[in-house]
Amino acid sequence: LNTGIGKFLKKPDIRRVDVKENVFIEQALTDFFKDYDIEYENKTKSKIAFYCPSIRKLNEEILPIVQNWYQKNRKGKEDEIFRYYSGVTKKDKEYALPKENLSIFHNLDKPYSKKRVILLVAVGKEGWDCKSLPAVVLPRQKTAKNFVLQKPFRKNTYRMI
């Protein structure tokens, strides 16, 4: 991760966090809304993306933690949470998303988008250009717990927690 990011971000600050997943996700949300709750010149609001390892993990483990955090910290703004993934198999059929989610995903960087917390599985990687996305979270208990915060519009001012 350090090598890959280093080529793009120049001087990444990478730290390893070894805490329970729910604490990690809650702290990422708290830090994001404390330090990076931004409205850009074009009226677009900043976003945080969680790259989840699977559709089931997103819906059964990560989404409830995010929803619980919202109940405590941003009550009444739960419509800011957005899930997007494709390729739902029979085993994950219960988690199928409405067709309009594709359009919402493609318009996240528009001023009228109210989505702030983006939960993704296998999408939004290379080629996805969302200028209003200064934070990325990789909640993977077995492989990595990384939280990337990028101060927008400033070169070489990135940090990872």
mmCIF file with all atom_site columns, C-alpha atoms in Angstrom:
data_model
loop_
_atom_site.group_PDB
_atom_site.id
_atom_site.type_symbol
_atom_site.label_atom_id
_atom_site.label_alt_id
_atom_site.label_comp_id
_atom_site.label_asym_id
_atom_site.label_entity_id
_atom_site.label_seq_id
_atom_site.pdbx_PDB_ins_code
_atom_site.Cartn_x
_atom_site.Cartn_y
_atom_site.Cartn_z
_atom_site.occupancy
_atom_site.B_iso_or_equiv
_atom_site.pdbx_formal_charge
_atom_site.auth_seq_id
_atom_site.auth_comp_id
_atom_site.auth_asym_id
_atom_site.auth_atom_id
_atom_site.pdbx_PDB_model_num
ATOM 1   C CA . LEU A 1 1   ? 0.000   0.000   0.000   1.00 0.00 ? 1   LEU A CA 1
ATOM 2   C CA . ASN A 1 2   ? 2.769   2.421   0.932   1.00 0.00 ? 2   ASN A CA 1
ATOM 3   C CA . THR A 1 3   ? 4.613   1.834   -2.353  1.00 0.00 ? 3   THR A CA 1
ATOM 4   C CA . GLY A 1 4   ? 1.497   2.216   -4.491  1.00 0.00 ? 4   GLY A CA 1
ATOM 5   C CA . ILE A 1 5   ? 0.269   5.303   -2.724  1.00 0.00 ? 5   ILE A CA 1
ATOM 6   C CA . GLY A 1 6   ? 3.770   6.748   -2.538  1.00 0.00 ? 6   GLY A CA 1
ATOM 7   C CA . LYS A 1 7   ? 3.959   6.908   -6.322  1.00 0.00 ? 7   LYS A CA 1
ATOM 8   C CA . PHE A 1 8   ? 0.688   8.835   -6.465  1.00 0.00 ? 8   PHE A CA 1
ATOM 9   C CA . LEU A 1 9   ? 0.635   10.940  -3.310  1.00 0.00 ? 9   LEU A CA 1
ATOM 10  C CA . LYS A 1 10  ? 4.389   11.553  -3.052  1.00 0.00 ? 10  LYS A CA 1
ATOM 11  C CA . LYS A 1 11  ? 4.743   11.474  0.768   1.00 0.00 ? 11  LYS A CA 1
ATOM 12  C CA . PRO A 1 12  ? 2.054   9.354   2.412   1.00 0.00 ? 12  PRO A CA 1
ATOM 13  C CA . ASP A 1 13  ? 1.872   9.068   6.178   1.00 0.00 ? 13  ASP A CA 1
ATOM 14  C CA . ILE A 1 14  ? 0.779   5.506   6.890   1.00 0.00 ? 14  ILE A CA 1
ATOM 15  C CA . ARG A 1 15  ? -0.138  4.257   10.346  1.00 0.00 ? 15  ARG A CA 1
ATOM 16  C CA . ARG A 1 16  ? -1.467  0.876   11.381  1.00 0.00 ? 16  ARG A CA 1
ATOM 17  C CA . VAL A 1 17  ? -4.484  0.753   13.675  1.00 0.00 ? 17  VAL A CA 1
ATOM 18  C CA . ASP A 1 18  ? -5.158  -2.375  15.690  1.00 0.00 ? 18  ASP A CA 1
ATOM 19  C CA . VAL A 1 19  ? -8.606  -1.915  17.236  1.00 0.00 ? 19  VAL A CA 1
ATOM 20  C CA . LYS A 1 20  ? -11.972 -3.601  16.949  1.00 0.00 ? 20  LYS A CA 1
ATOM 21  C CA . GLU A 1 21  ? -13.637 -2.990  13.615  1.00 0.00 ? 21  GLU A CA 1
ATOM 22  C CA . ASN A 1 22  ? -16.580 -1.068  15.055  1.00 0.00 ? 22  ASN A CA 1
ATOM 23  C CA . VAL A 1 23  ? -14.232 1.310   16.904  1.00 0.00 ? 23  VAL A CA 1
ATOM 24  C CA . PHE A 1 24  ? -12.185 1.767   13.740  1.00 0.00 ? 24  PHE A CA 1
ATOM 25  C CA . ILE A 1 25  ? -15.241 2.617   11.606  1.00 0.00 ? 25  ILE A CA 1
ATOM 26  C CA . GLU A 1 26  ? -16.756 4.915   14.228  1.00 0.00 ? 26  GLU A CA 1
ATOM 27  C CA . GLN A 1 27  ? -13.456 6.773   14.675  1.00 0.00 ? 27  GLN A CA 1
ATOM 28  C CA . ALA A 1 28  ? -13.058 7.154   10.898  1.00 0.00 ? 28  ALA A CA 1
ATOM 29  C CA . LEU A 1 29  ? -16.529 8.735   10.702  1.00 0.00 ? 29  LEU A CA 1
ATOM 30  C CA . THR A 1 30  ? -15.893 10.971  13.711  1.00 0.00 ? 30  THR A CA 1
ATOM 31  C CA . ASP A 1 31  ? -12.550 12.191  12.320  1.00 0.00 ? 31  ASP A CA 1
ATOM 32  C CA . PHE A 1 32  ? -14.014 12.751  8.873   1.00 0.00 ? 32  PHE A CA 1
ATOM 33  C CA . PHE A 1 33  ? -16.953 14.865  10.037  1.00 0.00 ? 33  PHE A CA 1
ATOM 34  C CA . LYS A 1 34  ? -14.778 16.740  12.544  1.00 0.00 ? 34  LYS A CA 1
ATOM 35  C CA . ASP A 1 35  ? -11.932 17.612  10.170  1.00 0.00 ? 35  ASP A CA 1
ATOM 36  C CA . TYR A 1 36  ? -13.232 17.188  6.612   1.00 0.00 ? 36  TYR A CA 1
ATOM 37  C CA . ASP A 1 37  ? -16.874 18.264  6.624   1.00 0.00 ? 37  ASP A CA 1
ATOM 38  C CA . ILE A 1 38  ? -16.400 20.556  3.634   1.00 0.00 ? 38  ILE A CA 1
ATOM 39  C CA . GLU A 1 39  ? -18.599 22.337  1.154   1.00 0.00 ? 39  GLU A CA 1
ATOM 40  C CA . TYR A 1 40  ? -16.616 23.081  -1.994  1.00 0.00 ? 40  TYR A CA 1
ATOM 41  C CA . GLU A 1 41  ? -16.940 26.195  -4.151  1.00 0.00 ? 41  GLU A CA 1
ATOM 42  C CA . ASN A 1 42  ? -19.352 24.408  -6.500  1.00 0.00 ? 42  ASN A CA 1
ATOM 43  C CA . LYS A 1 43  ? -21.560 23.545  -3.451  1.00 0.00 ? 43  LYS A CA 1
ATOM 44  C CA . THR A 1 44  ? -20.579 19.842  -3.522  1.00 0.00 ? 44  THR A CA 1
ATOM 45  C CA . LYS A 1 45  ? -20.139 18.332  -0.048  1.00 0.00 ? 45  LYS A CA 1
ATOM 46  C CA . SER A 1 46  ? -17.206 16.149  0.970   1.00 0.00 ? 46  SER A CA 1
ATOM 47  C CA . LYS A 1 47  ? -17.618 12.382  1.105   1.00 0.00 ? 47  LYS A CA 1
ATOM 48  C CA . ILE A 1 48  ? -16.012 9.399   2.777   1.00 0.00 ? 48  ILE A CA 1
ATOM 49  C CA . ALA A 1 49  ? -15.864 6.014   1.018   1.00 0.00 ? 49  ALA A CA 1
ATOM 50  C CA . PHE A 1 50  ? -15.684 2.626   2.710   1.00 0.00 ? 50  PHE A CA 1
ATOM 51  C CA . TYR A 1 51  ? -14.319 -0.118  0.449   1.00 0.00 ? 51  TYR A CA 1
ATOM 52  C CA . CYS A 1 52  ? -15.973 -3.235  1.863   1.00 0.00 ? 52  CYS A CA 1
ATOM 53  C CA . PRO A 1 53  ? -14.682 -6.763  1.196   1.00 0.00 ? 53  PRO A CA 1
ATOM 54  C CA . SER A 1 54  ? -18.069 -8.295  0.329   1.00 0.00 ? 54  SER A CA 1
ATOM 55  C CA . ILE A 1 55  ? -21.744 -7.468  -0.125  1.00 0.00 ? 55  ILE A CA 1
ATOM 56  C CA . ARG A 1 56  ? -22.682 -9.554  2.902   1.00 0.00 ? 56  ARG A CA 1
ATOM 57  C CA . LYS A 1 57  ? -20.019 -7.919  5.113   1.00 0.00 ? 57  LYS A CA 1
ATOM 58  C CA . LEU A 1 58  ? -21.161 -4.470  3.984   1.00 0.00 ? 58  LEU A CA 1
ATOM 59  C CA . ASN A 1 59  ? -24.825 -5.120  4.790   1.00 0.00 ? 59  ASN A CA 1
ATOM 60  C CA . GLU A 1 60  ? -24.522 -7.275  7.902   1.00 0.00 ? 60  GLU A CA 1
ATOM 61  C CA . GLU A 1 61  ? -21.536 -5.758  9.683   1.00 0.00 ? 61  GLU A CA 1
ATOM 62  C CA . ILE A 1 62  ? -20.355 -2.399  8.329   1.00 0.00 ? 62  ILE A CA 1
ATOM 63  C CA . LEU A 1 63  ? -23.707 -0.758  7.490   1.00 0.00 ? 63  LEU A CA 1
ATOM 64  C CA . PRO A 1 64  ? -25.152 -1.361  11.008  1.00 0.00 ? 64  PRO A CA 1
ATOM 65  C CA . ILE A 1 65  ? -22.072 0.267   12.576  1.00 0.00 ? 65  ILE A CA 1
ATOM 66  C CA . VAL A 1 66  ? -22.432 3.284   10.275  1.00 0.00 ? 66  VAL A CA 1
ATOM 67  C CA . GLN A 1 67  ? -26.174 3.511   10.966  1.00 0.00 ? 67  GLN A CA 1
ATOM 68  C CA . ASN A 1 68  ? -25.589 3.293   14.720  1.00 0.00 ? 68  ASN A CA 1
ATOM 69  C CA . TRP A 1 69  ? -22.982 6.064   14.505  1.00 0.00 ? 69  TRP A CA 1
ATOM 70  C CA . TYR A 1 70  ? -25.474 8.205   12.571  1.00 0.00 ? 70  TYR A CA 1
ATOM 71  C CA . GLN A 1 71  ? -28.151 7.643   15.231  1.00 0.00 ? 71  GLN A CA 1
ATOM 72  C CA . LYS A 1 72  ? -25.751 9.016   17.845  1.00 0.00 ? 72  LYS A CA 1
ATOM 73  C CA . ASN A 1 73  ? -24.053 11.772  15.841  1.00 0.00 ? 73  ASN A CA 1
ATOM 74  C CA . ARG A 1 74  ? -26.128 12.812  12.798  1.00 0.00 ? 74  ARG A CA 1
ATOM 75  C CA . LYS A 1 75  ? -29.667 11.813  13.700  1.00 0.00 ? 75  LYS A CA 1
ATOM 76  C CA . GLY A 1 76  ? -32.112 12.587  10.903  1.00 0.00 ? 76  GLY A CA 1
ATOM 77  C CA . LYS A 1 77  ? -29.394 12.589  8.224   1.00 0.00 ? 77  LYS A CA 1
ATOM 78  C CA . GLU A 1 78  ? -29.314 8.841   7.549   1.00 0.00 ? 78  GLU A CA 1
ATOM 79  C CA . ASP A 1 79  ? -30.161 9.513   3.881   1.00 0.00 ? 79  ASP A CA 1
ATOM 80  C CA . GLU A 1 80  ? -26.501 10.568  3.514   1.00 0.00 ? 80  GLU A CA 1
ATOM 81  C CA . ILE A 1 81  ? -25.512 6.882   3.661   1.00 0.00 ? 81  ILE A CA 1
ATOM 82  C CA . PHE A 1 82  ? -25.254 5.244   0.237   1.00 0.00 ? 82  PHE A CA 1
ATOM 83  C CA . ARG A 1 83  ? -24.514 1.636   -0.769  1.00 0.00 ? 83  ARG A CA 1
ATOM 84  C CA . TYR A 1 84  ? -23.326 0.664   -4.212  1.00 0.00 ? 84  TYR A CA 1
ATOM 85  C CA . TYR A 1 85  ? -22.139 -2.579  -5.751  1.00 0.00 ? 85  TYR A CA 1
ATOM 86  C CA . SER A 1 86  ? -23.002 -4.740  -8.721  1.00 0.00 ? 86  SER A CA 1
ATOM 87  C CA . GLY A 1 87  ? -22.954 -8.416  -9.554  1.00 0.00 ? 87  GLY A CA 1
ATOM 88  C CA . VAL A 1 88  ? -25.329 -9.580  -6.822  1.00 0.00 ? 88  VAL A CA 1
ATOM 89  C CA . THR A 1 89  ? -25.366 -13.380 -6.796  1.00 0.00 ? 89  THR A CA 1
ATOM 90  C CA . LYS A 1 90  ? -28.162 -15.675 -5.654  1.00 0.00 ? 90  LYS A CA 1
ATOM 91  C CA . LYS A 1 91  ? -26.636 -15.944 -2.182  1.00 0.00 ? 91  LYS A CA 1
ATOM 92  C CA . ASP A 1 92  ? -26.723 -12.130 -1.825  1.00 0.00 ? 92  ASP A CA 1
ATOM 93  C CA . LYS A 1 93  ? -30.076 -11.646 -3.585  1.00 0.00 ? 93  LYS A CA 1
ATOM 94  C CA . GLU A 1 94  ? -31.631 -10.159 -0.435  1.00 0.00 ? 94  GLU A CA 1
ATOM 95  C CA . TYR A 1 95  ? -29.159 -7.250  -0.748  1.00 0.00 ? 95  TYR A CA 1
ATOM 96  C CA . ALA A 1 96  ? -30.033 -6.291  -4.329  1.00 0.00 ? 96  ALA A CA 1
ATOM 97  C CA . LEU A 1 97  ? -30.061 -2.527  -4.827  1.00 0.00 ? 97  LEU A CA 1
ATOM 98  C CA . PRO A 1 98  ? -32.570 -0.360  -6.670  1.00 0.00 ? 98  PRO A CA 1
ATOM 99  C CA . LYS A 1 99  ? -31.638 0.342   -10.312 1.00 0.00 ? 99  LYS A CA 1
ATOM 100 C CA . GLU A 1 100 ? -31.419 4.085   -9.632  1.00 0.00 ? 100 GLU A CA 1
ATOM 101 C CA . ASN A 1 101 ? -28.335 3.487   -7.448  1.00 0.00 ? 101 ASN A CA 1
ATOM 102 C CA . LEU A 1 102 ? -26.180 3.390   -10.578 1.00 0.00 ? 102 LEU A CA 1
ATOM 103 C CA . SER A 1 103 ? -27.310 6.888   -11.516 1.00 0.00 ? 103 SER A CA 1
ATOM 104 C CA . ILE A 1 104 ? -26.800 8.104   -7.949  1.00 0.00 ? 104 ILE A CA 1
ATOM 105 C CA . PHE A 1 105 ? -23.275 6.633   -7.973  1.00 0.00 ? 105 PHE A CA 1
ATOM 106 C CA . HIS A 1 106 ? -22.407 8.447   -11.214 1.00 0.00 ? 106 HIS A CA 1
ATOM 107 C CA . ASN A 1 107 ? -23.705 11.733  -9.797  1.00 0.00 ? 107 ASN A CA 1
ATOM 108 C CA . LEU A 1 108 ? -22.070 11.670  -6.354  1.00 0.00 ? 108 LEU A CA 1
ATOM 109 C CA . ASP A 1 109 ? -19.803 14.551  -7.330  1.00 0.00 ? 109 ASP A CA 1
ATOM 110 C CA . LYS A 1 110 ? -22.705 16.847  -8.212  1.00 0.00 ? 110 LYS A CA 1
ATOM 111 C CA . PRO A 1 111 ? -23.846 19.686  -5.920  1.00 0.00 ? 111 PRO A CA 1
ATOM 112 C CA . TYR A 1 112 ? -27.334 18.174  -5.580  1.00 0.00 ? 112 TYR A CA 1
ATOM 113 C CA . SER A 1 113 ? -26.016 14.862  -4.201  1.00 0.00 ? 113 SER A CA 1
ATOM 114 C CA . LYS A 1 114 ? -26.805 14.518  -0.499  1.00 0.00 ? 114 LYS A CA 1
ATOM 115 C CA . LYS A 1 115 ? -24.771 11.318  -0.120  1.00 0.00 ? 115 LYS A CA 1
ATOM 116 C CA . ARG A 1 116 ? -21.799 11.669  2.241   1.00 0.00 ? 116 ARG A CA 1
ATOM 117 C CA . VAL A 1 117 ? -20.907 8.120   3.378   1.00 0.00 ? 117 VAL A CA 1
ATOM 118 C CA . ILE A 1 118 ? -20.353 5.817   0.412   1.00 0.00 ? 118 ILE A CA 1
ATOM 119 C CA . LEU A 1 119 ? -20.226 2.053   1.073   1.00 0.00 ? 119 LEU A CA 1
ATOM 120 C CA . LEU A 1 120 ? -18.752 0.195   -1.907  1.00 0.00 ? 120 LEU A CA 1
ATOM 121 C CA . VAL A 1 121 ? -17.927 -3.355  -2.935  1.00 0.00 ? 121 VAL A CA 1
ATOM 122 C CA . ALA A 1 122 ? -15.669 -3.912  -5.968  1.00 0.00 ? 122 ALA A CA 1
ATOM 123 C CA . VAL A 1 123 ? -16.508 -0.544  -7.606  1.00 0.00 ? 123 VAL A CA 1
ATOM 124 C CA . GLY A 1 124 ? -15.097 2.972   -7.456  1.00 0.00 ? 124 GLY A CA 1
ATOM 125 C CA . LYS A 1 125 ? -11.512 1.891   -7.896  1.00 0.00 ? 125 LYS A CA 1
ATOM 126 C CA . GLU A 1 126 ? -9.283  2.889   -10.796 1.00 0.00 ? 126 GLU A CA 1
ATOM 127 C CA . GLY A 1 127 ? -10.845 5.435   -13.091 1.00 0.00 ? 127 GLY A CA 1
ATOM 128 C CA . TRP A 1 128 ? -13.410 6.702   -10.592 1.00 0.00 ? 128 TRP A CA 1
ATOM 129 C CA . ASP A 1 129 ? -12.869 10.422  -10.269 1.00 0.00 ? 129 ASP A CA 1
ATOM 130 C CA . CYS A 1 130 ? -14.826 11.853  -7.361  1.00 0.00 ? 130 CYS A CA 1
ATOM 131 C CA . LYS A 1 131 ? -13.233 15.195  -6.531  1.00 0.00 ? 131 LYS A CA 1
ATOM 132 C CA . SER A 1 132 ? -15.313 15.604  -3.371  1.00 0.00 ? 132 SER A CA 1
ATOM 133 C CA . LEU A 1 133 ? -13.873 12.412  -1.808  1.00 0.00 ? 133 LEU A CA 1
ATOM 134 C CA . PRO A 1 134 ? -11.105 13.337  0.657   1.00 0.00 ? 134 PRO A CA 1
ATOM 135 C CA . ALA A 1 135 ? -11.386 10.177  2.790   1.00 0.00 ? 135 ALA A CA 1
ATOM 136 C CA . VAL A 1 136 ? -11.179 6.453   2.071   1.00 0.00 ? 136 VAL A CA 1
ATOM 137 C CA . VAL A 1 137 ? -11.560 3.647   4.606   1.00 0.00 ? 137 VAL A CA 1
ATOM 138 C CA . LEU A 1 138 ? -10.515 0.026   4.088   1.00 0.00 ? 138 LEU A CA 1
ATOM 139 C CA . PRO A 1 139 ? -12.208 -1.922  6.898   1.00 0.00 ? 139 PRO A CA 1
ATOM 140 C CA . ARG A 1 140 ? -10.729 -5.377  6.458   1.00 0.00 ? 140 ARG A CA 1
ATOM 141 C CA . GLN A 1 141 ? -10.074 -7.029  9.749   1.00 0.00 ? 141 GLN A CA 1
ATOM 142 C CA . LYS A 1 142 ? -7.782  -9.791  8.512   1.00 0.00 ? 142 LYS A CA 1
ATOM 143 C CA . THR A 1 143 ? -5.800  -7.888  5.870   1.00 0.00 ? 143 THR A CA 1
ATOM 144 C CA . ALA A 1 144 ? -5.805  -4.151  6.593   1.00 0.00 ? 144 ALA A CA 1
ATOM 145 C CA . LYS A 1 145 ? -7.350  -1.411  8.669   1.00 0.00 ? 145 LYS A CA 1
ATOM 146 C CA . ASN A 1 146 ? -6.434  1.731   6.822   1.00 0.00 ? 146 ASN A CA 1
ATOM 147 C CA . PHE A 1 147 ? -8.055  5.127   6.841   1.00 0.00 ? 147 PHE A CA 1
ATOM 148 C CA . VAL A 1 148 ? -6.864  7.605   4.226   1.00 0.00 ? 148 VAL A CA 1
ATOM 149 C CA . LEU A 1 149 ? -7.552  11.289  4.685   1.00 0.00 ? 149 LEU A CA 1
ATOM 150 C CA . GLN A 1 150 ? -6.633  13.621  1.877   1.00 0.00 ? 150 GLN A CA 1
ATOM 151 C CA . LYS A 1 151 ? -6.805  17.353  2.402   1.00 0.00 ? 151 LYS A CA 1
ATOM 152 C CA . PRO A 1 152 ? -8.481  18.576  -0.766  1.00 0.00 ? 152 PRO A CA 1
ATOM 153 C CA . PHE A 1 153 ? -6.811  20.862  -3.290  1.00 0.00 ? 153 PHE A CA 1
ATOM 154 C CA . ARG A 1 154 ? -3.404  20.891  -1.583  1.00 0.00 ? 154 ARG A CA 1
ATOM 155 C CA . LYS A 1 155 ? -0.436  18.994  -2.905  1.00 0.00 ? 155 LYS A CA 1
ATOM 156 C CA . ASN A 1 156 ? 1.398   16.582  -0.633  1.00 0.00 ? 156 ASN A CA 1
ATOM 157 C CA . THR A 1 157 ? -0.869  17.059  2.386   1.00 0.00 ? 157 THR A CA 1
ATOM 158 C CA . TYR A 1 158 ? -2.158  13.539  2.785   1.00 0.00 ? 158 TYR A CA 1
ATOM 159 C CA . ARG A 1 159 ? -2.236  11.431  5.907   1.00 0.00 ? 159 ARG A CA 1
ATOM 160 C CA . MET A 1 160 ? -3.232  7.898   6.692   1.00 0.00 ? 160 MET A CA 1
ATOM 161 C CA . ILE A 1 161 ? -4.452  6.732   10.050  1.00 0.00 ? 161 ILE A CA 1
#
